[in-house]
C-alpha cells in the first residue's frame, strides 16, 4: 500500500482481471514455498515510523504536501492525512551495532525533518494519537492528495454498501460513540511498524511468536490513552484503527468477526502460504489495480495483502535482483514517545523473537490462539496493569511476564546473536526495564499529566513535544 496507483475508480472488468492475476500469482507463490526460491537469510530488521505535523500551538497542521516536497528524502513519504508522514528505515543486518545504527539513521532523518518543518512553521511529532486532534479535522478535505487514498476510501464505503462507520469505544471511565462517513478516523492512529526478515523454515515459528508477543508489546509501548478529549484504552489506537476501516468479512469457529484490521483467526500451522490463501479466499478485493509486469514480482498478491491490516502481517519483499524474501511486519507499537524509546521497542521485540525461537517447545503449543487474542485486547485496554492468561492455566500480570521472562530471555538471545553488549544494556536494561517496572509508558505519562493539570490537552501536548525534543526516554520525563 506504500506505492501510488494510477487510477482511483474501477469497473467490474478490473475486479475480474485482478482476481485472475491474484490467483495466478498465488499459485506461483505456492511453488515458491515448496522450493528454495526465497532468500534463506534471516534476521534483517527495519521499521516504519508514522509521525504528525503540528503548528506552534501543537495543533495538527495539514501541511504534509509542502513538507514532503521540501524534505525531498526517499525514506520520508506521505500518509493518509495531510497531518501525517512516515519515515522508513533501510534494512539492517543482524548483530553488532544494528540498533545503534538504526538509532543514528532515525535521528539523522528526524533532525532533517525538524529543520525543514521549521521553515514552513510546523514541527514533527511522534505519538500514537495526537491529543489535540478534533474529530471535525478528520475529514476528506484533509486527505493526502494521492489516488490510492481516494480509491481506498471509496472502495471501503462501497464494500459497506455506503453505511457509515460507527466508532464505539468503551473506556474504563468514559465512552466514545461517533459516526464517520469516510475512513479518515484511521488517520488519527500512528504507529511504529517493525519488520523482521525470516525464512520459509522459520517463518511459522516467527509469525506465531509475533502474535504471542503482541500483548506484552502493546502494554510496554502504549502511548495513546486519549481520543477527542476522552480517556479510553491505554492503547486506544487499537480499537480505533479496527473500527475506522471496518469491513466484517467472515466469522471464525469461535464466533469472532474477522475484519480487514484483525488480530487474525489462528496460528500458522505449516507455512505462511496459509495466510496468503486466506487472503485469496476470504477477503474481497479492494483495489483492483491491474499490472502488466512479470507475475514473479507478485504485484497483485502484495497489493491485496497491503489492504488487509493484520496486527502481525507477513510480507513478501524483493531485492534489487528480484530475489524474494519473507518478512513479518509487527504493527502493534504506538509511535513515540521518543527516538530512544522507539529503538528500545525494536530491540525488545527483536530479542524476544529470538528468545521464543530458541525455546525447544513453541509456546503456541501451550497457549490457544483464543488466549493470546484475549491477552492482546486486555493489554491494549489496561496496559501494564492487564492480567493475562499464560501456560498451565496460570493468570499473571503482563508486567510480570515482561520482567521475569521476556526481558531476561531477550537479553540473553541478543548477546547470543552477537549484538553489541553495550547496546543490549542501553536499550533493554536502560530503557525497557525501568519503563516497565516503574509503569512509565507514554500512556502513563499522558494520563498523569491530565490528572494533575485537568483536561488541558494543548498544554499536555506542548509539554510532551518539549520532552520528546530532548531525546530522553519517557521513563525519565517529569510531570511538572
CSV table of C-alpha atoms in Angstrom, one decimal:
chain,number,residue,atom,x,y,z
A,1,UNK,CA,0.0,0.0,0.0
A,2,UNK,CA,3.0,2.3,0.1
A,3,UNK,CA,3.0,2.9,-3.7
A,4,UNK,CA,0.8,5.3,-5.6
A,5,UNK,CA,-1.7,3.8,-8.1
A,6,UNK,CA,-2.5,5.2,-11.5
A,7,UNK,CA,-6.3,5.4,-11.1
A,8,UNK,CA,-9.0,5.8,-8.4
A,9,UNK,CA,-12.1,4.2,-9.9
A,10,UNK,CA,-12.7,0.7,-11.1
A,11,UNK,CA,-15.0,-1.4,-13.2
A,12,UNK,CA,-16.3,-4.9,-12.8
A,13,UNK,CA,-13.7,-5.9,-15.5
A,14,UNK,CA,-10.9,-4.6,-13.3
A,15,UNK,CA,-12.1,-6.7,-10.4
A,16,UNK,CA,-12.3,-9.8,-12.6
A,17,UNK,CA,-8.9,-9.3,-14.2
A,18,UNK,CA,-7.3,-8.5,-10.8
A,19,UNK,CA,-8.7,-11.8,-9.3
A,20,UNK,CA,-7.3,-13.8,-12.3
A,21,UNK,CA,-3.9,-12.3,-11.7
A,22,UNK,CA,-4.2,-12.8,-8.0
A,23,UNK,CA,-5.0,-16.5,-8.4
A,24,UNK,CA,-2.1,-16.9,-10.9
A,25,UNK,CA,0.4,-15.3,-8.6
A,26,UNK,CA,-0.9,-17.2,-5.5
A,27,UNK,CA,-0.3,-20.5,-7.4
A,28,UNK,CA,3.2,-19.3,-8.2
A,29,UNK,CA,3.7,-18.3,-4.6
A,30,UNK,CA,2.7,-21.9,-3.6
A,31,UNK,CA,5.5,-23.2,-5.8
A,32,UNK,CA,8.0,-20.8,-4.1
A,33,UNK,CA,7.0,-22.1,-0.7
A,34,UNK,CA,7.6,-25.7,-1.8
A,35,UNK,CA,11.0,-24.9,-3.4
A,36,UNK,CA,14.1,-22.9,-2.4
A,37,UNK,CA,13.1,-19.7,-4.1
A,38,UNK,CA,13.0,-17.4,-1.0
A,39,UNK,CA,16.1,-15.8,0.3
A,40,UNK,CA,17.5,-18.0,3.1
A,41,UNK,CA,18.9,-15.1,5.2
A,42,UNK,CA,17.0,-14.4,8.4
A,43,UNK,CA,17.3,-11.5,10.9
A,44,UNK,CA,17.4,-8.4,8.8
A,45,UNK,CA,15.5,-5.7,10.5
A,46,UNK,CA,13.9,-2.4,9.7
A,47,UNK,CA,11.0,-0.2,10.6
A,48,UNK,CA,8.4,2.4,9.5
A,49,UNK,CA,7.6,5.3,11.9
A,50,UNK,CA,4.5,7.3,11.3
A,51,UNK,CA,4.6,10.9,12.5
A,52,UNK,CA,2.4,14.1,12.9
A,53,UNK,CA,2.9,17.6,11.8
A,54,UNK,CA,1.8,20.2,14.3
A,55,UNK,CA,1.8,24.0,14.4
A,56,UNK,CA,3.3,26.3,17.0
A,57,UNK,CA,0.5,25.5,19.4
A,58,UNK,CA,0.8,21.8,18.9
A,59,UNK,CA,-2.5,21.6,16.9
A,60,UNK,CA,-2.5,19.4,13.8
A,61,UNK,CA,-1.1,21.1,10.7
A,62,UNK,CA,-2.3,20.0,7.3
A,63,UNK,CA,1.0,20.6,5.6
A,64,UNK,CA,2.5,17.3,4.5
A,65,UNK,CA,2.5,18.1,0.8
A,66,UNK,CA,4.7,21.2,1.2
A,67,UNK,CA,6.7,19.5,4.0
A,68,UNK,CA,7.4,16.4,1.9
A,69,UNK,CA,8.4,18.4,-1.2
A,70,UNK,CA,10.9,20.3,0.8
A,71,UNK,CA,12.2,17.3,2.8
A,72,UNK,CA,12.8,15.5,-0.6
A,73,UNK,CA,14.0,12.3,1.0
A,74,UNK,CA,13.2,8.9,-0.5
A,75,UNK,CA,12.7,7.4,3.0
A,76,UNK,CA,10.1,10.1,4.0
A,77,UNK,CA,6.7,9.5,2.4
A,78,UNK,CA,3.0,10.6,2.8
A,79,UNK,CA,0.4,9.0,4.9
A,80,UNK,CA,-3.4,9.0,4.8
A,81,UNK,CA,-4.0,12.6,6.0
A,82,UNK,CA,-2.3,15.9,5.4
A,83,UNK,CA,-1.3,15.9,9.0
A,84,UNK,CA,0.9,12.8,8.7
A,85,UNK,CA,4.0,11.5,7.2
A,86,UNK,CA,6.1,8.3,7.5
A,87,UNK,CA,9.8,7.6,7.9
A,88,UNK,CA,11.1,4.3,6.6
A,89,UNK,CA,14.5,2.8,7.5
A,90,UNK,CA,17.0,0.9,5.4
A,91,UNK,CA,17.3,-2.8,6.3
A,92,UNK,CA,19.9,-3.5,9.0
A,93,UNK,CA,21.8,-6.8,9.1
A,94,UNK,CA,21.7,-8.8,12.4
A,95,UNK,CA,24.2,-8.5,15.1
A,96,UNK,CA,26.8,-5.9,16.1
A,97,UNK,CA,25.7,-2.3,16.3
A,98,UNK,CA,22.4,-2.9,14.4
A,99,UNK,CA,20.3,-1.0,16.9
A,100,UNK,CA,22.7,1.9,17.3
A,101,UNK,CA,22.8,2.2,13.5
A,102,UNK,CA,19.0,2.3,13.4
A,103,UNK,CA,19.1,5.0,16.1
A,104,UNK,CA,21.6,7.1,14.2
A,105,UNK,CA,19.7,6.7,11.0
A,106,UNK,CA,16.3,7.7,12.6
A,107,UNK,CA,17.9,10.6,14.5
A,108,UNK,CA,19.5,11.9,11.3
A,109,UNK,CA,16.3,11.8,9.3
A,110,UNK,CA,14.3,13.2,12.2
A,111,UNK,CA,16.7,16.1,12.5
A,112,UNK,CA,16.4,16.8,8.8
A,113,UNK,CA,12.6,16.7,9.0
A,114,UNK,CA,12.6,19.0,12.0
A,115,UNK,CA,14.8,21.6,10.2
A,116,UNK,CA,12.7,21.6,7.1
A,117,UNK,CA,9.4,21.7,9.1
A,118,UNK,CA,10.7,24.8,10.9
A,119,UNK,CA,11.0,26.7,7.6
A,120,UNK,CA,7.3,26.3,7.0
A,121,UNK,CA,6.2,26.9,10.6
A,122,UNK,CA,5.4,23.4,11.7
A,123,UNK,CA,7.0,20.7,13.9
A,124,UNK,CA,7.2,16.9,13.5
A,125,UNK,CA,6.0,14.8,16.4
A,126,UNK,CA,5.7,11.1,17.2
A,127,UNK,CA,2.7,9.9,19.3
A,128,UNK,CA,0.1,7.2,19.0
A,129,UNK,CA,-2.9,9.6,18.8
A,130,UNK,CA,-2.4,13.3,18.8
A,131,UNK,CA,-4.3,14.6,21.9
A,132,UNK,CA,-5.2,17.9,20.1
A,133,UNK,CA,-6.8,16.4,17.1
A,134,UNK,CA,-10.5,17.2,16.7
A,135,UNK,CA,-13.0,14.8,15.1
A,136,UNK,CA,-14.0,17.6,12.6
A,137,UNK,CA,-10.5,17.8,11.3
A,138,UNK,CA,-10.6,14.1,10.2
A,139,UNK,CA,-12.5,14.7,7.0
A,140,UNK,CA,-11.8,14.2,3.3
A,141,UNK,CA,-10.7,17.9,2.9
A,142,UNK,CA,-7.6,16.8,4.8
A,143,UNK,CA,-6.9,13.5,2.9
A,144,UNK,CA,-3.4,13.4,1.3
A,145,UNK,CA,-3.7,14.1,-2.4
A,146,UNK,CA,-2.9,10.6,-3.7
A,147,UNK,CA,-5.2,8.5,-5.7
A,148,UNK,CA,-4.6,5.4,-3.6
A,149,UNK,CA,-6.2,7.1,-0.6
A,150,UNK,CA,-9.3,8.4,-2.5
A,151,UNK,CA,-9.7,4.9,-4.0
A,152,UNK,CA,-9.3,3.2,-0.7
A,153,UNK,CA,-12.0,5.4,0.9
A,154,UNK,CA,-14.4,4.9,-2.0
A,155,UNK,CA,-14.0,1.1,-2.1
A,156,UNK,CA,-14.3,0.6,1.7
A,157,UNK,CA,-17.5,2.6,1.7
A,158,UNK,CA,-18.7,0.6,-1.4
A,159,UNK,CA,-17.9,-2.6,0.4
A,160,UNK,CA,-20.1,-1.4,3.3
A,161,UNK,CA,-23.0,-0.5,1.0
A,162,UNK,CA,-22.2,3.1,1.9
A,163,UNK,CA,-23.2,2.5,5.5
A,164,UNK,CA,-21.3,5.0,7.8
A,165,UNK,CA,-18.6,3.7,10.1
A,166,UNK,CA,-19.6,3.7,13.8
A,167,UNK,CA,-16.7,4.1,16.2
A,168,UNK,CA,-17.7,2.9,19.7
A,169,UNK,CA,-15.0,2.6,22.3
A,170,UNK,CA,-15.8,1.8,25.9
A,171,UNK,CA,-13.1,3.0,28.2
A,172,UNK,CA,-12.6,2.4,31.8
A,173,UNK,CA,-14.3,5.6,32.8
A,174,UNK,CA,-15.5,7.2,29.6
A,175,UNK,CA,-17.2,6.0,26.3
A,176,UNK,CA,-16.8,7.4,22.8
A,177,UNK,CA,-19.5,7.0,20.3
A,178,UNK,CA,-19.3,8.8,16.9
A,179,UNK,CA,-20.1,8.2,13.3
A,180,UNK,CA,-17.8,8.7,10.3
A,181,UNK,CA,-18.9,8.8,6.6
A,182,UNK,CA,-15.3,8.2,5.4
A,183,UNK,CA,-12.2,6.3,6.6
A,184,UNK,CA,-10.4,9.4,7.9
A,185,UNK,CA,-10.6,8.4,11.5
A,186,UNK,CA,-7.9,5.9,10.7
A,187,UNK,CA,-5.5,8.9,10.2
A,188,UNK,CA,-5.6,9.6,14.0
A,189,UNK,CA,-3.6,6.4,14.6
A,190,UNK,CA,0.1,6.5,14.1
A,191,UNK,CA,2.5,3.6,14.8
A,192,UNK,CA,5.9,2.1,14.8
A,193,UNK,CA,5.9,-0.9,12.4
A,194,UNK,CA,8.8,-3.4,12.9
A,195,UNK,CA,10.0,-5.6,10.0
A,196,UNK,CA,11.8,-8.8,10.8
A,197,UNK,CA,13.1,-10.9,7.9
A,198,UNK,CA,12.6,-14.7,8.1
A,199,UNK,CA,12.9,-17.8,6.0
A,200,UNK,CA,10.3,-20.4,5.0
A,201,UNK,CA,11.8,-22.9,7.5
A,202,UNK,CA,11.5,-20.4,10.4
A,203,UNK,CA,8.5,-18.3,9.3
A,204,UNK,CA,5.8,-20.2,11.1
A,205,UNK,CA,7.7,-20.0,14.4
A,206,UNK,CA,8.4,-16.3,13.9
A,207,UNK,CA,4.9,-15.5,12.8
A,208,UNK,CA,3.3,-17.3,15.8
A,209,UNK,CA,5.9,-15.7,18.2
A,210,UNK,CA,5.0,-12.3,16.9
A,211,UNK,CA,1.3,-13.0,17.9
A,212,UNK,CA,2.4,-14.2,21.3
A,213,UNK,CA,4.4,-11.1,21.8
A,214,UNK,CA,1.6,-8.7,20.9
A,215,UNK,CA,0.2,-8.4,24.4
A,216,UNK,CA,3.5,-7.6,26.1
A,217,UNK,CA,4.4,-5.3,23.2
A,218,UNK,CA,1.2,-3.3,23.2
A,219,UNK,CA,1.4,-2.9,27.0
A,220,UNK,CA,5.0,-1.9,27.1
A,221,UNK,CA,4.7,0.6,24.2
A,222,UNK,CA,1.2,2.1,25.0
A,223,UNK,CA,1.1,5.8,24.0
A,224,UNK,CA,-2.5,6.6,23.0
A,225,UNK,CA,-4.8,6.9,26.0
A,226,UNK,CA,-6.9,9.9,24.7
A,227,UNK,CA,-9.1,10.4,21.7
A,228,UNK,CA,-11.1,13.6,21.3
A,229,UNK,CA,-10.7,14.5,24.9
A,230,UNK,CA,-11.8,11.2,26.3
A,231,UNK,CA,-9.7,8.8,28.3
A,232,UNK,CA,-10.4,5.4,26.8
A,233,UNK,CA,-7.9,2.5,26.4
A,234,UNK,CA,-4.2,2.5,27.4
A,235,UNK,CA,-3.7,2.0,23.6
A,236,UNK,CA,-6.8,3.4,22.1
A,237,UNK,CA,-5.1,3.2,18.7
A,238,UNK,CA,-6.0,-0.5,18.5
A,239,UNK,CA,-9.9,-0.3,18.7
A,240,UNK,CA,-9.9,3.0,16.7
A,241,UNK,CA,-8.0,1.5,13.7
A,242,UNK,CA,-10.1,-1.7,13.8
A,243,UNK,CA,-13.3,0.3,13.6
A,244,UNK,CA,-12.2,3.1,11.3
A,245,UNK,CA,-11.8,0.8,8.3
A,246,UNK,CA,-14.2,-1.9,9.5
A,247,UNK,CA,-15.5,-4.3,6.8
A,248,UNK,CA,-16.7,-7.5,8.5
A,249,UNK,CA,-15.6,-10.4,6.3
A,250,UNK,CA,-16.2,-13.7,8.0
A,251,UNK,CA,-16.7,-15.3,11.4
A,252,UNK,CA,-14.3,-17.9,12.8
A,253,UNK,CA,-15.2,-21.1,14.7
A,254,UNK,CA,-15.3,-19.2,18.0
A,255,UNK,CA,-17.8,-16.6,16.7
A,256,UNK,CA,-15.2,-13.8,16.3
A,257,UNK,CA,-15.9,-11.5,13.4
A,258,UNK,CA,-12.7,-11.2,11.3
A,259,UNK,CA,-12.5,-7.8,9.6
A,260,UNK,CA,-9.9,-6.0,7.4
A,261,UNK,CA,-8.0,-4.9,10.5
A,262,UNK,CA,-7.6,-8.0,12.6
A,263,UNK,CA,-5.5,-9.9,15.1
A,264,UNK,CA,-6.3,-13.0,12.9
A,265,UNK,CA,-8.1,-16.2,13.4
A,266,UNK,CA,-5.4,-18.8,14.2
A,267,UNK,CA,-1.7,-19.6,14.3
A,268,UNK,CA,0.1,-20.5,11.2
A,269,UNK,CA,0.4,-24.3,11.2
A,270,UNK,CA,2.6,-25.5,8.3
A,271,UNK,CA,3.5,-22.5,6.2
A,272,UNK,CA,2.8,-18.8,5.8
A,273,UNK,CA,1.2,-19.7,2.5
A,274,UNK,CA,-1.9,-20.4,4.6
A,275,UNK,CA,-2.2,-16.6,5.2
A,276,UNK,CA,-2.0,-15.8,1.6
A,277,UNK,CA,-4.5,-18.5,0.7
A,278,UNK,CA,-6.8,-16.9,3.3
A,279,UNK,CA,-6.2,-13.5,1.6
A,280,UNK,CA,-7.3,-15.0,-1.7
A,281,UNK,CA,-10.4,-16.9,-0.4
A,282,UNK,CA,-11.7,-14.8,2.4
A,283,UNK,CA,-11.0,-11.2,1.8
A,284,UNK,CA,-12.7,-9.3,-1.1
A,285,UNK,CA,-10.5,-7.2,-3.4
A,286,UNK,CA,-10.4,-3.5,-2.5
A,287,UNK,CA,-8.0,-2.0,-5.0
A,288,UNK,CA,-8.1,-3.9,-8.3
A,289,UNK,CA,-5.2,-2.2,-10.0
A,290,UNK,CA,-4.0,-4.5,-12.8
A,291,UNK,CA,-0.3,-4.7,-13.5
A,292,UNK,CA,1.3,-5.9,-16.8
A,293,UNK,CA,4.6,-7.0,-15.2
A,294,UNK,CA,6.0,-10.5,-14.7
A,295,UNK,CA,3.9,-12.4,-12.1
A,296,UNK,CA,7.2,-13.1,-10.3
A,297,UNK,CA,7.0,-9.5,-8.9
A,298,UNK,CA,3.9,-10.6,-7.0
A,299,UNK,CA,2.3,-7.1,-7.6
A,300,UNK,CA,-1.3,-8.3,-7.1
A,301,UNK,CA,-0.5,-10.5,-4.1
A,302,UNK,CA,1.4,-7.7,-2.5
A,303,UNK,CA,-1.2,-5.0,-3.2
A,304,UNK,CA,-4.1,-7.2,-1.9
A,305,UNK,CA,-2.1,-8.1,1.2
A,306,UNK,CA,-1.5,-4.4,1.8
A,307,UNK,CA,-5.3,-3.9,2.2
A,308,UNK,CA,-5.6,-6.5,4.9
A,309,UNK,CA,-4.2,-4.9,8.1
A,310,UNK,CA,-3.3,-7.8,10.4
A,311,UNK,CA,-1.5,-6.6,13.5
A,312,UNK,CA,1.1,-9.2,12.5
A,313,UNK,CA,1.3,-9.3,8.8
A,314,UNK,CA,3.5,-11.5,6.6
A,315,UNK,CA,5.1,-9.6,3.7
A,316,UNK,CA,6.8,-10.6,0.5
A,317,UNK,CA,9.7,-8.3,-0.5
A,318,UNK,CA,12.1,-8.3,-3.4
A,319,UNK,CA,15.8,-7.3,-3.6
A,320,UNK,CA,17.3,-5.4,-6.5
A,321,UNK,CA,17.9,-8.7,-8.3
A,322,UNK,CA,14.3,-9.8,-7.9
A,323,UNK,CA,15.1,-12.4,-5.3
A,324,UNK,CA,12.0,-12.7,-3.0
A,325,UNK,CA,12.2,-12.8,0.8
A,326,UNK,CA,9.7,-13.1,3.7
A,327,UNK,CA,9.2,-10.6,6.4
A,328,UNK,CA,7.0,-10.4,9.5
A,329,UNK,CA,5.6,-6.9,10.0
A,330,UNK,CA,4.7,-6.3,13.6
A,331,UNK,CA,2.2,-3.4,13.6
A,332,UNK,CA,1.4,-3.3,17.4
A,333,UNK,CA,3.6,-0.5,18.9
A,334,UNK,CA,2.5,3.1,19.1
A,335,UNK,CA,4.7,5.8,17.6
A,336,UNK,CA,7.0,7.6,20.1
A,337,UNK,CA,7.3,8.8,22.8
A,338,UNK,CA,11.0,9.4,21.7
A,339,UNK,CA,13.7,8.2,19.4
A,340,UNK,CA,15.5,6.1,22.1
A,341,UNK,CA,12.1,4.6,23.1
A,342,UNK,CA,11.4,3.6,19.5
A,343,UNK,CA,14.7,1.8,19.1
A,344,UNK,CA,14.3,0.2,22.5
A,345,UNK,CA,10.9,-1.1,21.4
A,346,UNK,CA,12.5,-2.6,18.3
A,347,UNK,CA,15.3,-4.2,20.3
A,348,UNK,CA,12.9,-5.7,22.8
A,349,UNK,CA,10.7,-7.2,20.1
A,350,UNK,CA,13.7,-8.5,18.1
A,351,UNK,CA,15.3,-10.1,21.2
A,352,UNK,CA,12.1,-11.6,22.4
A,353,UNK,CA,11.5,-13.1,19.0
A,354,UNK,CA,15.0,-14.7,19.1
A,355,UNK,CA,14.3,-15.9,22.6
A,356,UNK,CA,11.0,-17.6,21.8
A,357,UNK,CA,12.5,-19.2,18.7
A,358,UNK,CA,15.3,-20.7,20.9
A,359,UNK,CA,12.8,-22.5,23.1
A,360,UNK,CA,12.5,-26.2,22.3
A,361,UNK,CA,8.8,-26.3,22.7
A,362,UNK,CA,6.9,-23.4,20.9
A,363,UNK,CA,4.6,-21.6,23.3
A,364,UNK,CA,2.0,-21.7,20.6
A,365,UNK,CA,1.6,-25.4,21.5
A,366,UNK,CA,0.8,-24.4,25.1
A,367,UNK,CA,-1.5,-21.4,24.6
A,368,UNK,CA,-4.5,-21.3,22.5
A,369,UNK,CA,-5.0,-18.6,19.9
A,370,UNK,CA,-8.1,-17.5,21.8
A,371,UNK,CA,-5.9,-17.0,24.9
A,372,UNK,CA,-3.4,-14.8,23.1
A,373,UNK,CA,-6.1,-12.8,21.3
A,374,UNK,CA,-7.7,-12.2,24.7
A,375,UNK,CA,-4.3,-11.2,26.1
A,376,UNK,CA,-3.8,-8.7,23.3
A,377,UNK,CA,-7.0,-6.8,23.9
A,378,UNK,CA,-6.7,-6.9,27.6
A,379,UNK,CA,-3.2,-5.4,27.3
A,380,UNK,CA,-4.4,-2.8,24.8
A,381,UNK,CA,-7.1,-1.8,27.2
A,382,UNK,CA,-5.3,-1.9,30.6
A,383,UNK,CA,-1.6,-1.5,29.6
A,384,UNK,CA,0.9,-2.8,32.1
A,385,UNK,CA,-2.0,-3.3,34.6
A,386,UNK,CA,-3.5,-6.1,32.4
A,387,UNK,CA,-3.9,-9.6,33.7
A,388,UNK,CA,-3.3,-12.2,31.0
A,389,UNK,CA,-3.7,-15.9,30.5
A,390,UNK,CA,-0.5,-18.0,30.5
A,391,UNK,CA,0.6,-21.6,30.3
A,392,UNK,CA,-0.7,-24.3,32.7
A,393,UNK,CA,-3.9,-22.3,33.2
A,394,UNK,CA,-2.0,-19.6,35.1
A,395,UNK,CA,-3.1,-15.9,35.1
A,396,UNK,CA,-0.4,-13.3,35.6
A,397,UNK,CA,0.2,-9.6,35.1
A,398,UNK,CA,1.7,-8.6,31.7
A,399,UNK,CA,4.3,-6.6,33.7
A,400,UNK,CA,5.4,-9.8,35.5
A,401,UNK,CA,5.6,-11.6,32.1
A,402,UNK,CA,7.9,-8.9,30.7
A,403,UNK,CA,10.2,-8.5,33.7
A,404,UNK,CA,10.6,-12.2,34.7
A,405,UNK,CA,10.6,-14.0,31.4
A,406,UNK,CA,10.8,-11.8,28.3
A,407,UNK,CA,13.4,-9.3,29.3
A,408,UNK,CA,16.0,-11.8,30.6
A,409,UNK,CA,15.3,-14.0,27.6
A,410,UNK,CA,15.6,-11.2,25.1
A,411,UNK,CA,18.8,-10.0,26.8
A,412,UNK,CA,20.4,-13.5,26.5
A,413,UNK,CA,19.2,-14.0,23.0
A,414,UNK,CA,20.6,-10.7,21.7
A,415,UNK,CA,24.0,-11.5,23.3
A,416,UNK,CA,24.0,-14.9,21.7
A,417,UNK,CA,23.2,-13.2,18.4
A,418,UNK,CA,26.4,-11.1,18.8
A,419,UNK,CA,24.6,-7.8,19.3
A,420,UNK,CA,26.8,-5.2,20.9
A,421,UNK,CA,26.5,-5.8,24.7
A,422,UNK,CA,26.6,-2.1,25.4
A,423,UNK,CA,23.6,-1.6,23.1
A,424,UNK,CA,21.7,-4.5,24.8
A,425,UNK,CA,22.3,-2.9,28.2
A,426,UNK,CA,21.3,0.5,26.9
A,427,UNK,CA,18.0,-0.4,25.2
A,428,UNK,CA,16.8,-3.3,27.4
A,429,UNK,CA,18.2,-2.6,30.9
A,430,UNK,CA,18.4,1.2,30.4
A,431,UNK,CA,15.0,1.9,28.8
A,432,UNK,CA,12.6,-1.1,28.6
A,433,UNK,CA,13.2,-2.4,32.2
A,434,UNK,CA,12.7,0.9,34.1
A,435,UNK,CA,9.7,1.8,31.8
A,436,UNK,CA,8.0,-1.4,32.6
A,437,UNK,CA,9.0,-1.9,36.3
A,438,UNK,CA,8.1,1.7,37.1
A,439,UNK,CA,5.0,1.7,34.8
A,440,UNK,CA,6.1,4.8,33.0
A,441,UNK,CA,4.9,4.3,29.4
A,442,UNK,CA,3.8,7.2,27.2
A,443,UNK,CA,0.2,6.4,28.1
A,444,UNK,CA,1.0,6.6,31.8
A,445,UNK,CA,2.8,9.9,31.4
A,446,UNK,CA,-0.1,11.4,29.5
A,447,UNK,CA,-2.7,10.3,32.0
A,448,UNK,CA,-0.6,11.5,34.9
A,449,UNK,CA,-0.3,15.0,33.3
A,450,UNK,CA,-4.1,15.3,32.8
A,451,UNK,CA,-4.9,14.1,36.3
A,452,UNK,CA,-2.5,16.7,37.7
A,453,UNK,CA,-3.5,19.6,35.5
A,454,UNK,CA,-7.0,18.8,34.3
A,455,UNK,CA,-8.1,18.3,30.7
A,456,UNK,CA,-5.7,20.9,29.1
A,457,UNK,CA,-4.7,18.8,26.1
A,458,UNK,CA,-2.9,21.6,24.4
A,459,UNK,CA,-0.6,22.2,27.4
A,460,UNK,CA,-0.1,18.5,27.7
A,461,UNK,CA,0.9,18.1,24.1
A,462,UNK,CA,3.2,21.1,24.2
A,463,UNK,CA,5.0,19.6,27.3
A,464,UNK,CA,5.1,16.2,25.6
A,465,UNK,CA,6.7,17.8,22.5
A,466,UNK,CA,9.3,19.6,24.6
A,467,UNK,CA,10.2,16.4,26.4
A,468,UNK,CA,10.4,14.5,23.1
A,469,UNK,CA,12.7,17.1,21.6
A,470,UNK,CA,15.3,16.4,24.4
A,471,UNK,CA,15.6,12.8,23.1
A,472,UNK,CA,15.3,11.3,26.5
A,473,UNK,CA,13.3,8.1,27.1
A,474,UNK,CA,9.8,8.5,28.5
A,475,UNK,CA,10.5,7.0,31.9
A,476,UNK,CA,12.8,10.0,32.6
A,477,UNK,CA,10.1,12.6,31.7
A,478,UNK,CA,8.7,14.7,34.5
A,479,UNK,CA,5.1,15.8,35.0
A,480,UNK,CA,5.5,19.4,36.0
